[in-house]
């Protein structure tokens, strides 16, 4: 009986967060966020007002994250190059050196994208959702327009359609 109670408690502890409501509610205004980039620059999301912004949260050990990042240049970055669009792949919970090593490996394979750092997961905590892989699209008005957790091959196509729509709505 005691063992069943422990197992049930563990199940609830592990599964309940999957059903908890995310802090990234569609339509919510994004708080002031400053992202430290791998190259040392800082990007303030508020300075991107007027742009469509895609944040991709990932980790070097996360296989679904890496599959998604491998598709990102072709499905997203090249398509919106030269338009009012900003994309940042934010590495969560890992030191700069480990992220730099993984990014160097990806670049050797031709996978290049802007990389932000969130080693202490402060951005994730601020935004209220720490799961990965995770995509967040922020509209030109700095409101969340799309938020999705998990990887599917179709997810970047769906995100690209939303980005295109938001870009076409701009004057």
Coordinates of C-alpha atoms in Angstrom, one line a residue:
X1 CA 0.0 0.0 0.0
X2 CA 2.8 2.4 0.9
X3 CA 4.6 1.6 -2.4
X4 CA 1.4 2.3 -4.3
X5 CA 1.1 5.6 -2.6
X6 CA 4.6 6.5 -3.4
X7 CA 4.1 5.5 -7.1
X8 CA 0.9 7.5 -7.3
X9 CA 2.5 10.6 -5.8
X10 CA 5.4 10.3 -8.3
X11 CA 3.0 9.9 -11.2
X12 CA 1.1 13.0 -10.2
X13 CA 4.3 15.0 -9.6
X14 CA 5.6 14.1 -13.1
X15 CA 2.5 14.2 -15.1
X16 CA 0.6 17.2 -13.6
X17 CA 3.0 19.8 -15.0
X18 CA 2.2 18.6 -18.5
X19 CA -1.4 19.8 -18.1
X20 CA -0.6 23.0 -16.2
X21 CA -1.5 26.1 -18.1
X22 CA 1.5 27.8 -19.6
X23 CA 2.6 31.4 -18.9
X24 CA 2.7 31.9 -22.7
X25 CA -1.0 32.5 -23.2
X26 CA -1.9 33.7 -26.7
X27 CA -2.5 37.4 -26.6
X28 CA -0.5 38.0 -23.5
X29 CA 2.0 40.9 -23.5
X30 CA 5.6 39.7 -23.2
X31 CA 7.4 41.1 -20.2
X32 CA 10.7 43.0 -20.6
X33 CA 13.3 40.4 -21.6
X34 CA 17.0 40.8 -22.3
X35 CA 18.7 37.9 -24.0
X36 CA 22.4 37.5 -23.7
X37 CA 23.6 36.2 -27.1
X38 CA 26.4 33.6 -27.5
X39 CA 28.5 36.3 -29.3
X40 CA 28.3 38.5 -26.2
X41 CA 25.7 41.0 -27.4
X42 CA 22.5 41.7 -25.6
X43 CA 19.1 41.7 -27.3
X44 CA 16.1 43.4 -25.7
X45 CA 12.9 41.9 -27.0
X46 CA 11.2 45.3 -26.5
X47 CA 13.6 46.8 -29.0
X48 CA 12.2 44.3 -31.6
X49 CA 8.8 46.1 -31.4
X50 CA 7.5 46.2 -35.0
X51 CA 9.2 42.9 -35.8
X52 CA 7.8 39.4 -35.6
X53 CA 10.0 37.5 -33.1
X54 CA 10.4 33.7 -32.9
X55 CA 11.9 32.4 -29.7
X56 CA 13.0 28.7 -29.8
X57 CA 13.9 27.3 -26.4
X58 CA 16.2 24.3 -26.6
X59 CA 19.1 22.4 -24.9
X60 CA 22.2 20.7 -26.3
X61 CA 21.1 17.2 -24.9
X62 CA 17.5 17.4 -26.3
X63 CA 17.2 15.3 -29.5
X64 CA 13.8 16.8 -30.6
X65 CA 15.2 20.3 -30.0
X66 CA 18.2 19.5 -32.3
X67 CA 16.0 18.0 -35.0
X68 CA 13.9 21.2 -35.0
X69 CA 17.0 23.5 -35.0
X70 CA 18.4 21.5 -38.0
X71 CA 15.2 22.4 -39.9
X72 CA 15.1 26.0 -38.8
X73 CA 17.4 27.7 -41.4
X74 CA 15.5 26.2 -44.4
X75 CA 12.0 26.4 -43.1
X76 CA 12.2 29.7 -41.2
X77 CA 15.3 31.8 -41.5
X78 CA 15.9 31.8 -45.2
X79 CA 12.2 32.3 -45.9
X80 CA 12.0 35.5 -43.8
X81 CA 15.5 36.9 -44.5
X82 CA 15.4 40.6 -45.1
X83 CA 12.0 41.1 -43.6
X84 CA 10.9 42.5 -40.2
X85 CA 11.7 39.2 -38.5
X86 CA 14.0 38.2 -35.6
X87 CA 14.7 34.7 -34.5
X88 CA 16.6 33.6 -31.4
X89 CA 17.3 30.0 -30.3
X90 CA 17.6 30.3 -26.5
X91 CA 19.7 27.5 -24.9
X92 CA 18.3 26.7 -21.5
X93 CA 20.1 25.7 -18.3
X94 CA 23.6 25.2 -19.8
X95 CA 26.9 27.0 -19.6
X96 CA 28.2 29.1 -22.5
X97 CA 31.0 26.7 -23.2
X98 CA 28.7 23.7 -23.7
X99 CA 26.3 25.7 -25.9
X100 CA 29.2 27.1 -28.0
X101 CA 30.6 23.6 -28.5
X102 CA 27.2 22.3 -29.8
X103 CA 26.6 25.3 -32.0
X104 CA 30.1 24.9 -33.5
X105 CA 29.2 21.3 -34.4
X106 CA 25.9 22.4 -35.9
X107 CA 27.6 25.2 -38.0
X108 CA 30.0 22.6 -39.4
X109 CA 26.9 20.9 -40.8
X110 CA 25.7 24.1 -42.3
X111 CA 23.1 24.8 -39.5
X112 CA 23.4 28.5 -38.6
X113 CA 21.1 30.5 -36.4
X114 CA 21.3 33.3 -33.7
X115 CA 21.8 31.8 -30.3
X116 CA 20.8 33.2 -26.9
X117 CA 21.7 32.0 -23.5
X118 CA 19.6 31.3 -20.5
X119 CA 22.0 29.3 -18.3
X120 CA 20.0 29.9 -15.1
X121 CA 16.6 29.6 -16.8
X122 CA 15.6 33.1 -15.7
X123 CA 13.8 33.8 -19.0
X124 CA 11.9 30.6 -18.9
X125 CA 10.9 31.2 -15.3
X126 CA 9.9 34.8 -16.1
X127 CA 7.7 33.6 -19.0
X128 CA 6.2 30.8 -16.9
X129 CA 7.1 27.7 -19.0
X130 CA 10.3 25.7 -18.7
X131 CA 9.5 22.8 -21.1
X132 CA 11.5 22.1 -24.3
X133 CA 11.5 22.2 -27.3
X134 CA 9.3 25.2 -27.3
X135 CA 8.4 27.8 -29.9
X136 CA 7.0 31.2 -29.1
X137 CA 6.0 33.7 -31.8
X138 CA 5.7 37.3 -30.6
X139 CA 3.8 39.7 -32.9
X140 CA 4.9 43.3 -33.8
X141 CA 2.8 44.5 -30.9
X142 CA 4.9 42.4 -28.4
X143 CA 2.0 40.0 -27.7
X144 CA 2.3 36.2 -27.9
X145 CA 0.7 35.0 -31.1
X146 CA 1.7 31.4 -31.0
X147 CA 3.1 29.0 -28.3
X148 CA 3.8 25.3 -28.8
X149 CA 5.7 22.8 -26.8
X150 CA 7.1 19.6 -28.3
X151 CA 8.4 18.7 -31.7
X152 CA 6.5 17.5 -34.8
X153 CA 7.8 17.7 -38.3
X154 CA 4.8 19.9 -39.2
X155 CA 5.3 22.4 -36.4
X156 CA 7.8 24.7 -38.2
X157 CA 5.5 24.8 -41.2
X158 CA 2.6 25.9 -39.0
X159 CA 4.9 28.5 -37.3
X160 CA 6.0 29.8 -40.8
X161 CA 2.4 30.3 -41.8
X162 CA 1.7 32.3 -38.7
X163 CA 4.9 34.4 -39.2
X164 CA 3.9 35.1 -42.8
X165 CA 0.4 36.1 -41.8
X166 CA 1.8 38.5 -39.2
X167 CA 4.3 40.0 -41.6
X168 CA 1.6 40.5 -44.2
X169 CA -0.6 42.4 -41.7
X170 CA 2.0 45.1 -41.2
X171 CA 1.7 48.3 -43.2

